[in-house]
GROMACS .gro file of C-alpha atoms in nm:
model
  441
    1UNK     CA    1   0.928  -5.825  -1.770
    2UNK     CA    2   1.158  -5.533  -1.604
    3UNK     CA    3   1.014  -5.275  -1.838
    4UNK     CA    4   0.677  -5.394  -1.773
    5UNK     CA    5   0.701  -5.377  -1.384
    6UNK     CA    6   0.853  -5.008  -1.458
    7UNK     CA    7   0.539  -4.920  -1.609
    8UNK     CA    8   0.287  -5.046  -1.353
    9UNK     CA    9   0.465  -4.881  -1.066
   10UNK     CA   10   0.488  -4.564  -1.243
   11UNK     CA   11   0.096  -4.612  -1.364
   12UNK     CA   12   0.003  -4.711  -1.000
   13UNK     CA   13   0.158  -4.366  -0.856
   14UNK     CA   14   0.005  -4.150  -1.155
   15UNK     CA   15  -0.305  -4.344  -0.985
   16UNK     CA   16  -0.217  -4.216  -0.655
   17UNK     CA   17  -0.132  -3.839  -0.780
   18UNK     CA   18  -0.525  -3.824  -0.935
   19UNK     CA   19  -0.827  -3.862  -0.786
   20UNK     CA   20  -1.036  -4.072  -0.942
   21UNK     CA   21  -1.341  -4.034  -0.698
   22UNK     CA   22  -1.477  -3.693  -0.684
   23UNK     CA   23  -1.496  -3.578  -0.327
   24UNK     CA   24  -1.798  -3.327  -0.192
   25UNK     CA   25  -1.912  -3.256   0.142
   26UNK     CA   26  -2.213  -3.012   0.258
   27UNK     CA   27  -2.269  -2.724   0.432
   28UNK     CA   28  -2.366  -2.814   0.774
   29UNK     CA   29  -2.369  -2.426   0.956
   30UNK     CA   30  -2.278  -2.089   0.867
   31UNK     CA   31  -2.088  -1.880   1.135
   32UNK     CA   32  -2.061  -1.508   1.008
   33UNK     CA   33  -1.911  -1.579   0.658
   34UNK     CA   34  -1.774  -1.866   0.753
   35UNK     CA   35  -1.944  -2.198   0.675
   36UNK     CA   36  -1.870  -2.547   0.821
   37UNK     CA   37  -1.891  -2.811   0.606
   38UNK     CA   38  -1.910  -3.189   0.685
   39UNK     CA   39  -1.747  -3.453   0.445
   40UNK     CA   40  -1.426  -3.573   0.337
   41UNK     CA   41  -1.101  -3.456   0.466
   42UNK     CA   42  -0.880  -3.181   0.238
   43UNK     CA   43  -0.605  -2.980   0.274
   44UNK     CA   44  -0.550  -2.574   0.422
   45UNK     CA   45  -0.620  -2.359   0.120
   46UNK     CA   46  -0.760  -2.611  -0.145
   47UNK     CA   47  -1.067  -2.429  -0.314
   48UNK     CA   48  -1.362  -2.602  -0.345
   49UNK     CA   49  -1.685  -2.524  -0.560
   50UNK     CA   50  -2.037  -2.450  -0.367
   51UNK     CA   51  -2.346  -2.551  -0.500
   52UNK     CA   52  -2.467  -2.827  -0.728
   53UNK     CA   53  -2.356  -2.654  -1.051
   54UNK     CA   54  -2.082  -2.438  -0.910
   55UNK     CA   55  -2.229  -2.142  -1.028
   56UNK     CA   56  -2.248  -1.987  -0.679
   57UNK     CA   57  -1.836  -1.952  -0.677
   58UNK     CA   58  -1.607  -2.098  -0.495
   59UNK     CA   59  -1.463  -2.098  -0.171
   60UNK     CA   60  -1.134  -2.204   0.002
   61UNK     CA   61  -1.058  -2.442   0.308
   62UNK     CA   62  -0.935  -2.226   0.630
   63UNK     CA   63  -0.933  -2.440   0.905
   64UNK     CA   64  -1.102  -2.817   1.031
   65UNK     CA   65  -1.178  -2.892   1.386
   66UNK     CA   66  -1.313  -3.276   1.434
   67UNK     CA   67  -1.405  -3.379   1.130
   68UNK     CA   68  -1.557  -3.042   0.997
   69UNK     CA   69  -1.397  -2.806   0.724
   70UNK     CA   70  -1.410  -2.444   0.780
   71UNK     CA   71  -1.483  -2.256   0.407
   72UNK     CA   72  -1.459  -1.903   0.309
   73UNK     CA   73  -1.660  -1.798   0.014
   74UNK     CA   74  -1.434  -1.598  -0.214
   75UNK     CA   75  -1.677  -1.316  -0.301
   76UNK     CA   76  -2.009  -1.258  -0.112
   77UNK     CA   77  -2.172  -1.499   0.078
   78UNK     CA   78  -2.388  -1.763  -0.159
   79UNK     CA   79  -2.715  -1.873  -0.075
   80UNK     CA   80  -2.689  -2.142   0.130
   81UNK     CA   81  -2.883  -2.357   0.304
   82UNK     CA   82  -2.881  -2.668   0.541
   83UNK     CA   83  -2.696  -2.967   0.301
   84UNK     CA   84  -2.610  -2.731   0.001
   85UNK     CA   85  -2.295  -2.975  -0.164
   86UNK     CA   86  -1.951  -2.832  -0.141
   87UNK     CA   87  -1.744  -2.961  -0.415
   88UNK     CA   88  -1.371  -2.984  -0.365
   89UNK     CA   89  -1.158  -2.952  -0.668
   90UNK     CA   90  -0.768  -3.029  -0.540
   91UNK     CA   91  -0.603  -2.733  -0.616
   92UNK     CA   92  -0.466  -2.374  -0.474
   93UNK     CA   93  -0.566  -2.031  -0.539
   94UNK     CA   94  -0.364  -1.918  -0.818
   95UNK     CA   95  -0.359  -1.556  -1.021
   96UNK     CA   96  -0.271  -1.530  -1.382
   97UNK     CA   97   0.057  -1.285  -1.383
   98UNK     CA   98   0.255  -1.145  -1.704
   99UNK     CA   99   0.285  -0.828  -1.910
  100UNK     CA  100  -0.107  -0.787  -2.016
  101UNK     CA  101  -0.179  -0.682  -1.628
  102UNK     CA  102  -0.006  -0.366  -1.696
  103UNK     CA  103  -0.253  -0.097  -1.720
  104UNK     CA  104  -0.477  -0.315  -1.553
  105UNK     CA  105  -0.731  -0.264  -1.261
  106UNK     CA  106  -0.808  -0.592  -1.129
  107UNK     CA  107  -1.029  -0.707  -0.826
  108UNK     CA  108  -0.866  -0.926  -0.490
  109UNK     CA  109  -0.875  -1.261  -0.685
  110UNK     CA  110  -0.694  -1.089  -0.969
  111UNK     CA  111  -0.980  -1.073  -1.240
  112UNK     CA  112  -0.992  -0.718  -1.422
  113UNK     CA  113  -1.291  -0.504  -1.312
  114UNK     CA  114  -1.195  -0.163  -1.561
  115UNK     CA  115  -1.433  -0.251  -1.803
  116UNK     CA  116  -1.135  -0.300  -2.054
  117UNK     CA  117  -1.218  -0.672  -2.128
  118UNK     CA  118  -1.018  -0.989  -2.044
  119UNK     CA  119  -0.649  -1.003  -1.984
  120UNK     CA  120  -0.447  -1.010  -2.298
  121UNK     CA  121  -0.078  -1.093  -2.394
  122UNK     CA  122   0.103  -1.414  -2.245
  123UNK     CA  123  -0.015  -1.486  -1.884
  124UNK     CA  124   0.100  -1.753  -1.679
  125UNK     CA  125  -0.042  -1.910  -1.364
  126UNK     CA  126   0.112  -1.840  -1.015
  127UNK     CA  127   0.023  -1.968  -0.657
  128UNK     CA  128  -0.057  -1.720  -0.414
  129UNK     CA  129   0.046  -1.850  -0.111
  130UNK     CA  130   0.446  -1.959  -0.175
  131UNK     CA  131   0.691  -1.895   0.121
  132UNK     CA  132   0.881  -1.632   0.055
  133UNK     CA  133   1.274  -1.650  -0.079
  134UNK     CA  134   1.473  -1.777   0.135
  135UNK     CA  135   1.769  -1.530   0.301
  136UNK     CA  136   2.073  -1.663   0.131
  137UNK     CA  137   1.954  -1.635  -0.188
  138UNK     CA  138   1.816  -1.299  -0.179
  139UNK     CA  139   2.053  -1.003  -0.383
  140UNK     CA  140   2.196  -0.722  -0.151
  141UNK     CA  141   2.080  -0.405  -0.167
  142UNK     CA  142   2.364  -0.142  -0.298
  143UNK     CA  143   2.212   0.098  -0.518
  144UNK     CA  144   1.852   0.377  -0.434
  145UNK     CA  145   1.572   0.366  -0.532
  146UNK     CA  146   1.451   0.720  -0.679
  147UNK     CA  147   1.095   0.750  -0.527
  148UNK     CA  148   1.068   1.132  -0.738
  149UNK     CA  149   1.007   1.256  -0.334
  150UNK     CA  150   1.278   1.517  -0.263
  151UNK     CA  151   1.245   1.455   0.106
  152UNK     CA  152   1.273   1.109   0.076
  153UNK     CA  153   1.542   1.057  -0.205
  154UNK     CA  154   1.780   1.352  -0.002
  155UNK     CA  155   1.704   1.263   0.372
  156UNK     CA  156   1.573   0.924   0.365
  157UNK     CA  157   1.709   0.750   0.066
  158UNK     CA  158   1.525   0.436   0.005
  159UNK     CA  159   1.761   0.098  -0.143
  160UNK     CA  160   1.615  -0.144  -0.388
  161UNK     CA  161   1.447  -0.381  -0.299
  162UNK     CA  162   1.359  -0.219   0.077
  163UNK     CA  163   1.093  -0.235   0.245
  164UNK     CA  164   0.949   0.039   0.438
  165UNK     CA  165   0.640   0.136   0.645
  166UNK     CA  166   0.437   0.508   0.577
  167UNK     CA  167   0.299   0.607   0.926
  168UNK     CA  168   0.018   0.833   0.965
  169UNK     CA  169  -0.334   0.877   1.093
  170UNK     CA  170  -0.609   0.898   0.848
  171UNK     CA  171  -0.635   1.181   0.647
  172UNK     CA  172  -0.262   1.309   0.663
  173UNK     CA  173  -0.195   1.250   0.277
  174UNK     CA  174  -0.037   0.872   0.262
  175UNK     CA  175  -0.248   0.773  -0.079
  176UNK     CA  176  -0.146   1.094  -0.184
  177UNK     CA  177   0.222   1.071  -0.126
  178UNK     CA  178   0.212   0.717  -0.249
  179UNK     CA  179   0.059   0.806  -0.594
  180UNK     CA  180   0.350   1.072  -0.619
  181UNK     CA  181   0.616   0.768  -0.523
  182UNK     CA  182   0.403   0.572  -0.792
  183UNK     CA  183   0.438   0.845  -1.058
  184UNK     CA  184   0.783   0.962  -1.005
  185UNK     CA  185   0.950   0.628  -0.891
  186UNK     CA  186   1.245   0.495  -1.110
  187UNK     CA  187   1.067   0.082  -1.112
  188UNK     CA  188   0.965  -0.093  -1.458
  189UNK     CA  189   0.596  -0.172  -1.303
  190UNK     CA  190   0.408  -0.071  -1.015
  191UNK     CA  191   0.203  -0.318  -0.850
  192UNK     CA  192  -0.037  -0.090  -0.621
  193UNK     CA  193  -0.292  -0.302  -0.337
  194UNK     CA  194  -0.592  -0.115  -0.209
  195UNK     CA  195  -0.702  -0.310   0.073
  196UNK     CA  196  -1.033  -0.224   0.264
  197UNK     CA  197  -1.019   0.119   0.091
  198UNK     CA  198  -1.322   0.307   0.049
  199UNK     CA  199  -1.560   0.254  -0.257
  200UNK     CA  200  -1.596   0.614  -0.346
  201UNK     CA  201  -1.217   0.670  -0.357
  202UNK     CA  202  -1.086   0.355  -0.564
  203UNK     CA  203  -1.191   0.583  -0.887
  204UNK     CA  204  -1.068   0.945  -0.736
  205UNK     CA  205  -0.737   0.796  -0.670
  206UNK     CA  206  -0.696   0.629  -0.993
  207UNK     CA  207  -0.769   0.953  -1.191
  208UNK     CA  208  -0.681   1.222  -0.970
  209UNK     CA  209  -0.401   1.094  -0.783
  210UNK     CA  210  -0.181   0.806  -1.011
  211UNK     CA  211  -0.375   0.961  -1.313
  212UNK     CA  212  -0.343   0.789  -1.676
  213UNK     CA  213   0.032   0.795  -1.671
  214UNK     CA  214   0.123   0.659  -1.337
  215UNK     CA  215  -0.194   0.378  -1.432
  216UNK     CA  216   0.009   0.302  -1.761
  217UNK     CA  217   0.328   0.131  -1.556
  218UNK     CA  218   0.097  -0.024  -1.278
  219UNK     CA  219  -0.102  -0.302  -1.180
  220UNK     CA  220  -0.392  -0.174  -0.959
  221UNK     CA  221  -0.536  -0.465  -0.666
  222UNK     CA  222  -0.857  -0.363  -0.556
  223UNK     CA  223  -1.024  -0.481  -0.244
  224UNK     CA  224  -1.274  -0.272  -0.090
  225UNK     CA  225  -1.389  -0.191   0.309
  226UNK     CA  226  -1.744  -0.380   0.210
  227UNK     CA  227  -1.619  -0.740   0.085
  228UNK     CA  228  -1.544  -0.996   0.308
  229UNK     CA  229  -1.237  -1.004   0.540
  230UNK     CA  230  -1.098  -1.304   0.379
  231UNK     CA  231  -1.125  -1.115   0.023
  232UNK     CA  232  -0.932  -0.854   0.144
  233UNK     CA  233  -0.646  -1.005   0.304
  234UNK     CA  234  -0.620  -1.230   0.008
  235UNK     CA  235  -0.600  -0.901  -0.168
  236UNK     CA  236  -0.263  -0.838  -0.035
  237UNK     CA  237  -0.116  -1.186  -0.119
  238UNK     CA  238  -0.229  -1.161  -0.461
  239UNK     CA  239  -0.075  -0.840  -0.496
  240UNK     CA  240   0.288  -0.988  -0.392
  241UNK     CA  241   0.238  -1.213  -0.615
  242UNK     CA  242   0.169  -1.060  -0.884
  243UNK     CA  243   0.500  -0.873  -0.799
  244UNK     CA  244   0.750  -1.137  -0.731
  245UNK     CA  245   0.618  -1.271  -1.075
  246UNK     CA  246   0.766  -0.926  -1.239
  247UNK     CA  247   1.089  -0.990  -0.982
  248UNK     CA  248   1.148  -1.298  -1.086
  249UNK     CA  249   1.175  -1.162  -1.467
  250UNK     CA  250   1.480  -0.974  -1.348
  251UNK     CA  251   1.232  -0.631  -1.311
  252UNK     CA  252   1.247  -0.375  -1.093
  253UNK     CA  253   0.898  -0.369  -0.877
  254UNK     CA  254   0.766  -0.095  -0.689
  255UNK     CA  255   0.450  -0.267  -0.430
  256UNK     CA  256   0.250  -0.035  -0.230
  257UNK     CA  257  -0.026  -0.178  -0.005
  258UNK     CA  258  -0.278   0.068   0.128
  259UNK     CA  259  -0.318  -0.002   0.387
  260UNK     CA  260  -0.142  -0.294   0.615
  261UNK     CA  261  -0.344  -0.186   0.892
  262UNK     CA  262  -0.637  -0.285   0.702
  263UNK     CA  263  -0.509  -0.618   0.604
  264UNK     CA  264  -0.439  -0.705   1.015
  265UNK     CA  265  -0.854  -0.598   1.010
  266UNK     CA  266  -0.935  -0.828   0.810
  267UNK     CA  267  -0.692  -1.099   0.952
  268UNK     CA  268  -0.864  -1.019   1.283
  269UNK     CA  269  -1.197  -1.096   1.187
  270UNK     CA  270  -1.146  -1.438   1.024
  271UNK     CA  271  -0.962  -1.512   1.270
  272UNK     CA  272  -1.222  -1.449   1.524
  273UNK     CA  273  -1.448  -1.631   1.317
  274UNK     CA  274  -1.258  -1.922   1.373
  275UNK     CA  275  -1.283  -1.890   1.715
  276UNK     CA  276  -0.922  -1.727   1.829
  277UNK     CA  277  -0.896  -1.595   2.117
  278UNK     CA  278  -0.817  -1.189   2.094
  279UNK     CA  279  -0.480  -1.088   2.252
  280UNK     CA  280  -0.360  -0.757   2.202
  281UNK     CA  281  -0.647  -0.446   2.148
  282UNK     CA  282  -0.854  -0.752   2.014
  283UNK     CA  283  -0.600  -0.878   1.762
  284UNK     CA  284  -0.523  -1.218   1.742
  285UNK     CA  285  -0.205  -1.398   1.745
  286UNK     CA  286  -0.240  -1.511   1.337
  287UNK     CA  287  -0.246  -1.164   1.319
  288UNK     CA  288   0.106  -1.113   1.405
  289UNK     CA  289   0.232  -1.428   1.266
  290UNK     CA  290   0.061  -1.368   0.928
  291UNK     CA  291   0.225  -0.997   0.931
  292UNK     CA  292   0.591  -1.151   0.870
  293UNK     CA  293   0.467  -1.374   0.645
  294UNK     CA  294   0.334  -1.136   0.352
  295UNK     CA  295   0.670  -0.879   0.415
  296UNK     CA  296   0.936  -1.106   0.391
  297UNK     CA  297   0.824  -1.191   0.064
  298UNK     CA  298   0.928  -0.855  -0.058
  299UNK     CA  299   1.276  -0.759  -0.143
  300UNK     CA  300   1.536  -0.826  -0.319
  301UNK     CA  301   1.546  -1.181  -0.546
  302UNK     CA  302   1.842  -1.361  -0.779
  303UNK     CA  303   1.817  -1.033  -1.011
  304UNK     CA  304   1.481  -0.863  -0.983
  305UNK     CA  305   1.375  -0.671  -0.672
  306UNK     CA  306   1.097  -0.557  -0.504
  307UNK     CA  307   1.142  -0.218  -0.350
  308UNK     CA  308   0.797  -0.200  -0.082
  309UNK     CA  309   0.598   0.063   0.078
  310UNK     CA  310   0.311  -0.016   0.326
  311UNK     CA  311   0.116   0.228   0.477
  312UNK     CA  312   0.020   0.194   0.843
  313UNK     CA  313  -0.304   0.342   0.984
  314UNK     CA  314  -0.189   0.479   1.308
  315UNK     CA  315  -0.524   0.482   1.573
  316UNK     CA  316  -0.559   0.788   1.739
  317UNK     CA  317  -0.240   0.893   1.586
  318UNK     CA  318  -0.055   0.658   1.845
  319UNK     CA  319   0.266   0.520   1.711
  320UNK     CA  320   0.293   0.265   1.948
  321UNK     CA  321  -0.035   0.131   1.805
  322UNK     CA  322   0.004  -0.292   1.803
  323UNK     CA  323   0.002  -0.289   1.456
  324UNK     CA  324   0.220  -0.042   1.385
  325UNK     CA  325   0.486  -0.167   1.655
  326UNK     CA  326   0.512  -0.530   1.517
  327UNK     CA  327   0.566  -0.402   1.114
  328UNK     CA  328   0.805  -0.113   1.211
  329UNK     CA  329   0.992  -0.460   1.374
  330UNK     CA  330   0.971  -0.626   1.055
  331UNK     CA  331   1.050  -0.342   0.778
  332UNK     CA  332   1.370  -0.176   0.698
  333UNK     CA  333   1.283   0.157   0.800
  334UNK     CA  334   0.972   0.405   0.853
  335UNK     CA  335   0.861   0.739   0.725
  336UNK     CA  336   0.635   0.917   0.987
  337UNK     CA  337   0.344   1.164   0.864
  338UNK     CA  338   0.253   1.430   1.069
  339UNK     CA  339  -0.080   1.602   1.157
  340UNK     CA  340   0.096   1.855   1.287
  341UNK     CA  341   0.266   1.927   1.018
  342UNK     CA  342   0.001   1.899   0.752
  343UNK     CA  343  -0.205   2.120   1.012
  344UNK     CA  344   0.041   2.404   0.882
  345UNK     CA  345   0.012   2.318   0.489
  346UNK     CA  346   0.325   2.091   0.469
  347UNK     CA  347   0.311   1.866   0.201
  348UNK     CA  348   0.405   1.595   0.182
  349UNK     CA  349   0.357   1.580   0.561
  350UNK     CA  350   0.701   1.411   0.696
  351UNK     CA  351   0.832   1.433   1.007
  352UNK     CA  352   1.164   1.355   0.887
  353UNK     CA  353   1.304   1.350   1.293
  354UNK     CA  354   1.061   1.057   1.327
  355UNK     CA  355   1.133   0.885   0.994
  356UNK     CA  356   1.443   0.661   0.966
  357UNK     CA  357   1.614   0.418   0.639
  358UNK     CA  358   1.799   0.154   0.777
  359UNK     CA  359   1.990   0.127   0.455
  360UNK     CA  360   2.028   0.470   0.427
  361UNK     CA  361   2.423   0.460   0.529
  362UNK     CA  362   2.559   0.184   0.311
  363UNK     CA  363   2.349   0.338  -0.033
  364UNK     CA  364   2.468   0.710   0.020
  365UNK     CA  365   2.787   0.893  -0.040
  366UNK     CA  366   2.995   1.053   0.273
  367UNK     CA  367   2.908   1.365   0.110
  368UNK     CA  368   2.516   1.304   0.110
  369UNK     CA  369   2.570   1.162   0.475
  370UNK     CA  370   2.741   1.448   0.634
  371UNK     CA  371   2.470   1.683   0.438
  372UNK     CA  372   2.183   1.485   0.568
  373UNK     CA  373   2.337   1.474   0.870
  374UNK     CA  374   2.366   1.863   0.906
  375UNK     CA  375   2.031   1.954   0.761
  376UNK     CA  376   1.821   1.695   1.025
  377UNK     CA  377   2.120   1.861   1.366
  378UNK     CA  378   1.965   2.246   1.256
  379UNK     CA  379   1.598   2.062   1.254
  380UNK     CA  380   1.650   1.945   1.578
  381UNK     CA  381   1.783   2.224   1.717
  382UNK     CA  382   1.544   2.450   1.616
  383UNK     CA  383   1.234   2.204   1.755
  384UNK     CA  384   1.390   2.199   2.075
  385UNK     CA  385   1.313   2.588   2.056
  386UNK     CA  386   1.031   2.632   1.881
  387UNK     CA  387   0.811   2.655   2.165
  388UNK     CA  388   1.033   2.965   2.305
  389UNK     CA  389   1.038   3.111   1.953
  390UNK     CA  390   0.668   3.138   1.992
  391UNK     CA  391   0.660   3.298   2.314
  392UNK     CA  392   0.984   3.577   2.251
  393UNK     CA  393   1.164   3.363   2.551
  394UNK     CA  394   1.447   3.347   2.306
  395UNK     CA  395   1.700   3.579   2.282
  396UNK     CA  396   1.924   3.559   1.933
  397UNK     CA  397   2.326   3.512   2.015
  398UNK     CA  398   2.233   3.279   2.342
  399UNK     CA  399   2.419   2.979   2.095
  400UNK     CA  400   2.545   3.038   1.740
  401UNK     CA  401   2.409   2.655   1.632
  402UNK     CA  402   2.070   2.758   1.778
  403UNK     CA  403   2.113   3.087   1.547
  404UNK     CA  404   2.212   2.869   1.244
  405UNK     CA  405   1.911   2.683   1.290
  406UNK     CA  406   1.685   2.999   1.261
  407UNK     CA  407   1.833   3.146   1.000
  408UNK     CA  408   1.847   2.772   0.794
  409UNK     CA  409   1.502   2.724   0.877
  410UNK     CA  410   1.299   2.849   0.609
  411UNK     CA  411   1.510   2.747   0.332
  412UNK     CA  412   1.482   2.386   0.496
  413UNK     CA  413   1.088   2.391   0.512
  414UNK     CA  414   1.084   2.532   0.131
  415UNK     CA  415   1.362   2.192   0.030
  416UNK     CA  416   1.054   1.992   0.209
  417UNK     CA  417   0.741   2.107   0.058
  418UNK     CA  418   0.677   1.908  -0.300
  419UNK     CA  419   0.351   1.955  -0.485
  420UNK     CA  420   0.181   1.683  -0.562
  421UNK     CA  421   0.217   1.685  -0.933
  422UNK     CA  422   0.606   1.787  -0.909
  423UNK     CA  423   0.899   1.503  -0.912
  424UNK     CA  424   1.226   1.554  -0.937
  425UNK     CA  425   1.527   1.287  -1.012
  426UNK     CA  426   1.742   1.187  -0.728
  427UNK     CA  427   2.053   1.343  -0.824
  428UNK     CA  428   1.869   1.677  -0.789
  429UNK     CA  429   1.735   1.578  -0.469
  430UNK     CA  430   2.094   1.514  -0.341
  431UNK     CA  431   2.253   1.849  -0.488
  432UNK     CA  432   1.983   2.081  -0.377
  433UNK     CA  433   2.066   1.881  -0.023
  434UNK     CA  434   2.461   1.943  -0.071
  435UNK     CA  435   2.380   2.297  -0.162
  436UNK     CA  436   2.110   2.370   0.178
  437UNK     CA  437   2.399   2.201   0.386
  438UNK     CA  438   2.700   2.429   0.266
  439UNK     CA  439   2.840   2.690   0.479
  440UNK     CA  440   2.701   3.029   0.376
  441UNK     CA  441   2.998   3.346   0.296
   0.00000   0.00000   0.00000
C-alpha cells in the first residue's frame, strides 16, 4: 500500500510539472513591434507560437500589465490582426552550442545564415538567459592574454578571462582592430557578435577584415541595424552563450561584441515600447541594469575563461557619453581610439595615455612594468609639449627628460603603428618594449 501511495504522489506532481491543457491567448493591439495579447497568464521570457499553424514564428513574453502579456516577435513583425491566437509553448529561448558552430555564421537566434547548410557535429541545447557565475567560483586571472596587438600585449597587457571596453567614435578603426585581435589572439574559438551593424559590411568584414582564417576559429553572431530591437539585443545574449558553452569545456574564449552601444539602442527602444520612462539622454533605467547583466557573465569560470572585448560607440566622440560611463564602471579596463590620432595615419589608433588594464600589474613582470612605465612618462612628456614643438616656443636643453622625450619619440610612434595584416607573439611585443625602454650609450 506504501509503494502504491509513492507512486500516486510522484504521478500527481509529474501531473503538476506538464500541462495537460494547451494554453493560447490573442492578439488584442500592436504597439510598435510590440503586441499585447489577452489570455492566460505565463511567465517573463517563455516563447510562444503566433498564428493558428505557427508558421508565422514565434515570439517571447516581455512584460504583463493587468491581465495583458506583452510579446516580441522574434524576427519581423507577422501579419497580425485583431484576435490572431498566440500559442504559448512553456519553454525558454535556447541556442544549440558545440564544436559544429565553428566556422559558422549564424543569425541573432543562432540559426546559420552562410549558406553552408545546417549545423553539424554534436550540439547541445543551452538557455540564453542564465545568471551569470557567481564570484566565488570564478578562476583568478594570472596569466595574458596575447591579443597579436603590439600596443596592447606591451603597454596594455590584457589577463584571461578580462574584460575590457574599445572606445572610439565611428569610423576610427574598432572592427578593424578587433578582426586583428580575432586573427592574432592566442584563444581556442572566437565567438564574434555584430549587433545593429550595417548590412553592407557584415560580408566586407568577414572577408576583408577576419578573412577565411580568422572565420575558421570563430563563431560569427549576426544581428543587423534593420531587425527589430529585441532581435538585436538578444543577439548579444546568444553570443555569451554560445561562449560560456566553449568556457565551460575548459576552452579558452575570445567574445567581441560590436558594438555595446548598439545593444543599449536596442534596449532603449523596447524598453520605451513598454512604456519606461527615459532617464538619462533618453535611456532608460533597464538600460543600465541590463548592461551588468550581459558583462558579468564574461570571465573567468572553474577552468575555461572568457577573455572579452566590447566596443563602445562614443557620440560625438564624448567619453563621458552615458553609455560609455556606466560599462567603463563595469569592465576591467579600457582602450581609447583616437581621431586624432588616426587623423595622422596611426594605426591602430590608441591613445595609450587614455587607455588603462586594471590587471595589467599583477600579469606583468617588474621588468615589463618599469618599461611600460618609462615608455608611457616620455609620451607624456612630450604631449605636454607638443603644442610648443609646433610653434618653435621650445628651446632643446630647457629639461633633459623633455629632451629624452624628443629624441624617443619617433622610435615610440614606429613600436605603435601595426598593419593590419601583421601580428606578432607577445613575447616579442614585450622585448621590443624592454629594448625602446633601455638607456641608449
Amino acid at each position: 500500500m506504501g509503494s502504491d501511495s509513492s507512486w500516486m504522489a510522484e504521478a500527481v506532481r509529474e501531473l503538476g510539472r506538464r500541462r495537460l491543457v494547451r494554453r493560447a491567448g490573442r492578439v488584442m493591439r500592436v504597439m510598435g513591434h510590440t503586441l499585447e495579447v489577452a489570455g492566460p497568464t505565463a511567465s517573463l521570457g517563455e516563447l510562444c507560437a503566433l498564428g493558428r499553424d505557427a508558421s508565422e514564428g514565434l515570439g517571447e513574453v516581455i512584460g504583463f500589465h493587468e491581465g495583458r502579456l506583452y510579446v516580441v516577435p522574434l524576427g519581423p513583425l507577422p501579419e497580425v490582426s485583431p484576435g490572431t491566437p498566440v500559442r504559448f509553448l512553456d519553454r525558454q529561448f535556447r541556442v544549440r552550442c558545440g564544436p559544429g558552430l565553428v566556422g559558422r555564421v549564424l543569425n541573432a537566434l543562432g540559426e546559420p545564415i552562410d549558406d553552408r547548410g545546417p549545423l553539424q557535429g554534436p550540439l547541445v541545447w543551452r538557455a540564453v538567459d542564465v545568471p551569470a557565475i557567481p564570484p566565488l567560483r570564478r578562476g583568478r586571472i594570472r596569466s595574458p592574454y596575447a591579443t597579436g596587438v603590439r600596443a596592447i600585449d606591451a603597454l596594455l597587457t590584457l589577463g584571461r578571462g578580462q574584460r575590457v571596453g574599445l572606445f572610439a567614435g565611428s569610423g576610427v578603426g574598432k572592427s578593424t582592430l578587433l578582426s586583428m585581435m580575432a586573427r592574432g589572439g592566442r584563444a581556442d574559438v572566437n565567438v564574434i557578435a555584430l549587433v545593429g551593424e550595417r548590412g553592407r559590411e557584415v560580408r566586407e568584414f568577414l572577408e576583408d577584415d577576419l578573412g577565411e582564417e580568422g572565420l575558421q576559429q570563430s563563431v560569427v553572431v549576426v544581428a543587423t541595424s534593420d531587425e527589430p530591437a529585441y532581435v538585436r539585443s538578444k543577439a548579444a545574449f546568444v553570443a555569451t552563450a554560445i561562449a560560456e558553452h566553449f568556457r565551460d569545456e575548459g576552452m579558452h574564449v575570445a567574445l567581441m561584441m560590436d558594438s555595446l552601444t548598439r545593444f543599449a539602442m536596442a534596449e532603449r527602444e523596447v524598453g520605451l515600447a513598454m512604456g519606461e520612462p527615459p532617464s538619462s539622454r533618453g535611456y532608460t533605467p533597464s538600460v543600465f541594469a541590463k548592461l551588468p547583466v550581459l558583462l558579468e557573465r564574461a570571465g573567468p569560470g572553474a577552468e575555461g575563461t572568457i577573455t572579452a572585448v566590447y566596443t563602445v560607440l562614443v557620440e560625438g566622440d564624448d567619453p563621458n557619453d552615458p553609455i560609455a560611463d556606466a560599462v567603463r564602471g563595469i569592465l576591467d579596463g579600457h582602450i581609447v581610439l583616437s581621431r586624432a590620432l588616426a587623423n595622422r595615419g596611426q594605426f591602430p589608433a590608441i591613445d595609450v595615455l587614455q587607455s588603462l588594464s586594471r590587471l595589467f600589474p599583477s600579469i606583468t613582470t617588474e621588468a615589463h612594468r618599469q618599461a611600460a612605465e618609462r615608455v608611457r612618462e616620455w609620451m607624456a612628456r612630450y604631449s605636454e609639449i607638443e603644442d610648443l614643438l609646433r610653434i618653435g616656443a621650445y628651446r632643446q636643453g630647457a629639461d633633459p627628460l623633455t629632451d629624452e622625450a624628443i629624441e624617443r619619440m619617433p622610435e615610440i610612434l614606429a613600436f605603435l603603428r601595426q598593419k593590419k595584416g601583421e601580428t606578432m607573439a607577445l613575447e616579442d611585443a614585450v622585448a621590443q618594449l624592454l629594448d625602446l625602454a633601455r638607456d641608449r650609450a
